[in-house]
Amino acid sequence: MAGKIEDESNDRVPLRLRPEWSDVTPIPQNNGPNPVVPINYSEEFSEVMDYFRAVYFANELSSRALSLTAEAISLNAGNYTVWHFRRSLLESLKVDLHVEREFVERVASGNSKNYQIWHHRRWVAEKLGLEARNSELEFTKKILSIDAKHYHAWSHRQWVLQTLGGWEDELNYCSELLAEDIFNNSAWNQRYFVITRSPFLGGIKAMRESEVLYTIEAIISYPENESSWRYLRGLYKDEATLYVNDTQVSSVCLKILRTKSNYLFVLSTLLDLICLGYQPNEDFRDAIEALRTSDNEEQDSDIARTICSILEQVDPIRVNYWVWRKSRLPQAA
Amino acid sequence: MGELVAEKRLRYILSIEKKKDSFESVVMEHLRMNGAYWGLTTLDLLGKLDTVDVDEVVSWIISCHHHDGGFAGNVGHDPHILYTLSAVQVLALFNKLHLIDADKVTNYIVSLQNEDGSFSGDIWGEVDTRFSYIAICCLSILRRLDRINVENAVKYIISCKNMDGGFGCTPGGESHAGQIFCCVGALAITGSLDLVDKDLLGWWLCERQVKSGGLNGRPEKLPDVCYSWWVLSSLIMIDRVHWISKG
């Protein structure tokens, strides 16, 4: 929900008392009789919006109208009609958009989860073109330093990279964020975005080797990290055979299995690998055997079935899914 | 659900409408059309839609209708695809669709489709897969889905599919339960669910359930009741809801 920017209600002069507005007849909202207004705040809001309606319907593209939109936005930054009109005003008055950018930054500080603000920011950046690149990257970085998973900020950042460039440091930036929080799914997503789309990196095939190393290190540190496992799989996108045959993948699985802790994603990965044709050796069988907790569980020669059984036990929230996975396995020979 | 609880919810929803000058009311003033949709469909679920003055609601909706065919969030606001869907949905709820010119509304939505198949929210050009869903859902209600380029619309949505099986707001955007609901919904309506990797996406959606039983929208984020809707309805659409733990 939009927040209100700090306003000095006590110092504020009502519009009806400002000489520069004396020629305007405010237009009240036309939706029935207004009840008695006990809250000072909404009196201010009603007045600002009444005057806004007057200039909006008159299509008055003046600087006082521009100031008024700023007031209206400070009271409710979610009001998209006010933003629309502001854009018309900015175009018509040929306002310096660098100044506008600062305005948006101030508004954003209290309302960063607001679609209108981000869209307006993008509109300004589009108009400014290439010269806006660094400031936009800096702006999103600032927002992300407060909330590293901020969806709008990431979306805006991706748009900036694709439209205005600045790819060179992006992979490093992802690494920085992941060093702060290896569980940041947005940063992993951005990493994938960079390696697949950056014009400087050569695409996923060129990056696979180094990225596999990076990801495996991350997995070893925190095997319970969903994002890293998905990223690893993503590195082999349409090349399942490579994924199955890469000994680095099977090695890290075995390594973590042997620790007997945080092995949920290892097991699901192993299950996927087996379904893709991987044939686990004796080491794997031993490691998985060591995880079986209950003697009541029937021993299953089929390692995939055993994995499903273990997952049903250790990931009970998703028991239905693991039961289904087991049912889809080819019957043991 | 007990009678007492339903009664309380009904009173809350009706009170928001009445308290026109409360803080909640003023900051939601521009999106009242969305509020109307959520509030009225909730009343309908509670079996209390008859407590509403249909004529008053309908005439207010019509007053939000613009010449270009779009609907605004409230009187005196600009049209937007978001409010156009809500308006059509509410009119459909009351069986009053015949009161609007469906072709005009359709033309508005058609005008918002871009060359790459994506949809803008309004003339200012913001693109998001939410708008793809909205356009497709709206036109499906109006039985005019064939007026947009469905093939391109689907192509664009699929371009927003990620390697985890989920969907983001734009190509490359992080998978997010809300965006997934929109993309899967749009694909469902256009009969294109075969393009979804249901098993992979289904598992991703299942992984949204955390120890407390609640659902989050992305890995390592906090659960929120709104994600229960996005995640569960997505699972239902891809026929995998039985994977979720109901307990």
XYZ file of C-alpha atoms in Angstrom, chain A residues 1-4 29-31 34-37 39 41-42 45-46 49 52-53 56-57 75-76 78-82 84-85 87-88 91 115-116 119 122-123 147 149-151 154-155 158 162 183 185-186 189 192-193 197 224-227 230-231 233-234 237 265 268 272 315-322 324 328, chain B residues 18 20-24 26-32 60 66 71-80 82-83 122-128 130 159 162-164 167-176 179 199-200 202-213 218-221 240-246:
150
model
C 0.000 0.000 0.000
C 1.313 3.483 -0.776
C 2.779 5.368 2.145
C 2.496 9.049 2.672
C -15.446 14.050 -6.358
C -18.788 13.162 -7.817
C -19.860 10.102 -5.882
C -19.769 13.825 1.559
C -20.041 12.908 5.205
C -18.566 15.128 7.912
C -14.794 14.932 7.730
C -9.574 13.892 9.995
C -5.414 14.574 6.629
C -8.335 13.750 4.430
C -6.317 15.088 0.432
C -9.802 16.058 -0.714
C -7.624 16.115 -5.434
C -6.223 18.306 -9.364
C -9.501 17.372 -10.994
C -6.908 17.676 -15.168
C -10.313 18.120 -16.776
C -0.399 12.118 -0.471
C -0.940 9.001 -2.529
C -0.376 4.983 -6.088
C -2.691 7.338 -7.927
C -1.853 6.417 -11.500
C -3.961 9.147 -13.092
C -1.887 11.781 -11.344
C -0.167 10.086 -16.190
C -1.017 13.744 -16.063
C 4.018 12.844 -17.655
C 1.886 14.907 -20.012
C 6.498 16.591 -21.930
C 4.319 0.013 -9.604
C 3.621 3.616 -10.663
C 7.072 2.736 -14.376
C 11.545 3.785 -16.518
C 9.722 6.357 -18.614
C 16.027 -5.238 0.015
C 15.112 -9.417 -3.431
C 13.098 -6.362 -4.451
C 11.154 -7.571 -7.474
C 15.415 -6.370 -10.353
C 12.901 -5.977 -13.147
C 17.132 -6.109 -16.221
C 18.996 -4.832 -22.035
C 20.260 -18.001 -0.572
C 17.153 -16.468 -5.333
C 16.897 -13.134 -7.152
C 18.199 -15.563 -11.251
C 21.464 -16.821 -15.040
C 20.155 -13.753 -16.827
C 22.159 -12.773 -22.274
C 20.032 -27.017 1.601
C 20.057 -24.083 -0.850
C 17.273 -24.661 -3.381
C 18.502 -21.900 -5.709
C 18.223 -25.274 -9.655
C 20.968 -23.106 -11.074
C 20.455 -27.910 -13.451
C 19.878 -24.782 -15.478
C 19.535 -26.500 -19.935
C 18.112 -31.653 -2.612
C 15.958 -35.181 -5.467
C 16.349 -36.766 -11.476
C 10.333 -34.341 3.454
C 6.850 -35.178 4.790
C 5.333 -31.905 3.625
C 5.821 -33.098 0.074
C 5.041 -36.761 0.723
C 2.339 -36.782 -1.945
C 4.836 -35.573 -4.514
C 7.435 -38.188 -3.608
C 3.863 -39.787 -7.130
C 6.295 -42.985 -12.089
C -18.974 3.473 3.491
C -15.068 7.093 2.066
C -12.726 9.431 3.883
C -10.787 6.946 5.964
C -7.092 6.535 5.223
C -7.621 3.123 3.624
C -8.371 7.496 0.176
C -5.194 5.640 -0.688
C -7.217 2.943 -2.459
C -9.476 5.451 -4.171
C -7.819 5.009 -7.586
C -8.138 1.241 -7.509
C -11.636 0.982 -6.222
C -20.735 3.598 -10.934
C -13.961 5.654 -21.187
C -12.347 1.297 -17.644
C -10.706 3.420 -14.972
C -10.049 2.548 -11.355
C -12.601 5.094 -10.243
C -14.506 8.130 -11.494
C -12.190 10.772 -12.917
C -9.301 8.422 -13.546
C -7.643 7.214 -16.721
C -8.430 3.825 -18.224
C -6.110 0.885 -17.580
C -6.249 -3.692 -14.708
C -9.550 -1.957 -14.047
C -2.253 1.321 -20.848
C -1.093 3.895 -23.373
C 2.029 4.567 -21.281
C 3.441 1.214 -22.252
C 4.317 -0.749 -19.105
C 4.663 -4.433 -20.070
C 4.154 -7.333 -17.668
C 0.084 -9.813 -15.540
C 9.441 -16.500 -23.540
C 12.431 -19.868 -16.703
C 14.664 -22.890 -16.320
C 12.985 -23.720 -12.994
C 7.418 -17.598 -15.036
C 8.451 -13.997 -14.405
C 7.032 -10.602 -15.315
C 9.150 -10.247 -18.459
C 11.668 -12.543 -20.225
C 14.408 -13.363 -17.723
C 12.391 -12.075 -14.764
C 12.579 -14.196 -11.614
C 9.922 -16.879 -11.200
C 7.271 -15.597 -8.824
C 3.397 -14.093 -12.176
C 5.903 -31.728 -13.388
C 8.778 -29.302 -13.035
C 4.404 -28.445 -9.968
C 7.434 -29.368 -7.928
C 8.618 -25.727 -7.827
C 5.179 -24.750 -6.530
C 5.256 -27.530 -3.922
C 8.589 -26.277 -2.705
C 6.831 -23.001 -1.809
C 5.299 -24.769 1.178
C 7.368 -24.105 4.266
C 7.549 -25.929 7.597
C 4.685 -23.929 9.097
C 2.495 -25.112 6.267
C 9.800 -17.475 -4.206
C 12.555 -19.590 -2.628
C 13.712 -18.353 0.782
C 10.989 -15.750 1.124
C -1.001 -31.099 -9.459
C -2.731 -29.749 -6.342
C -2.759 -33.216 -4.790
C 0.989 -32.821 -4.312
C 0.462 -30.179 -1.644
C 0.148 -31.097 2.003
C -3.247 -29.987 3.246
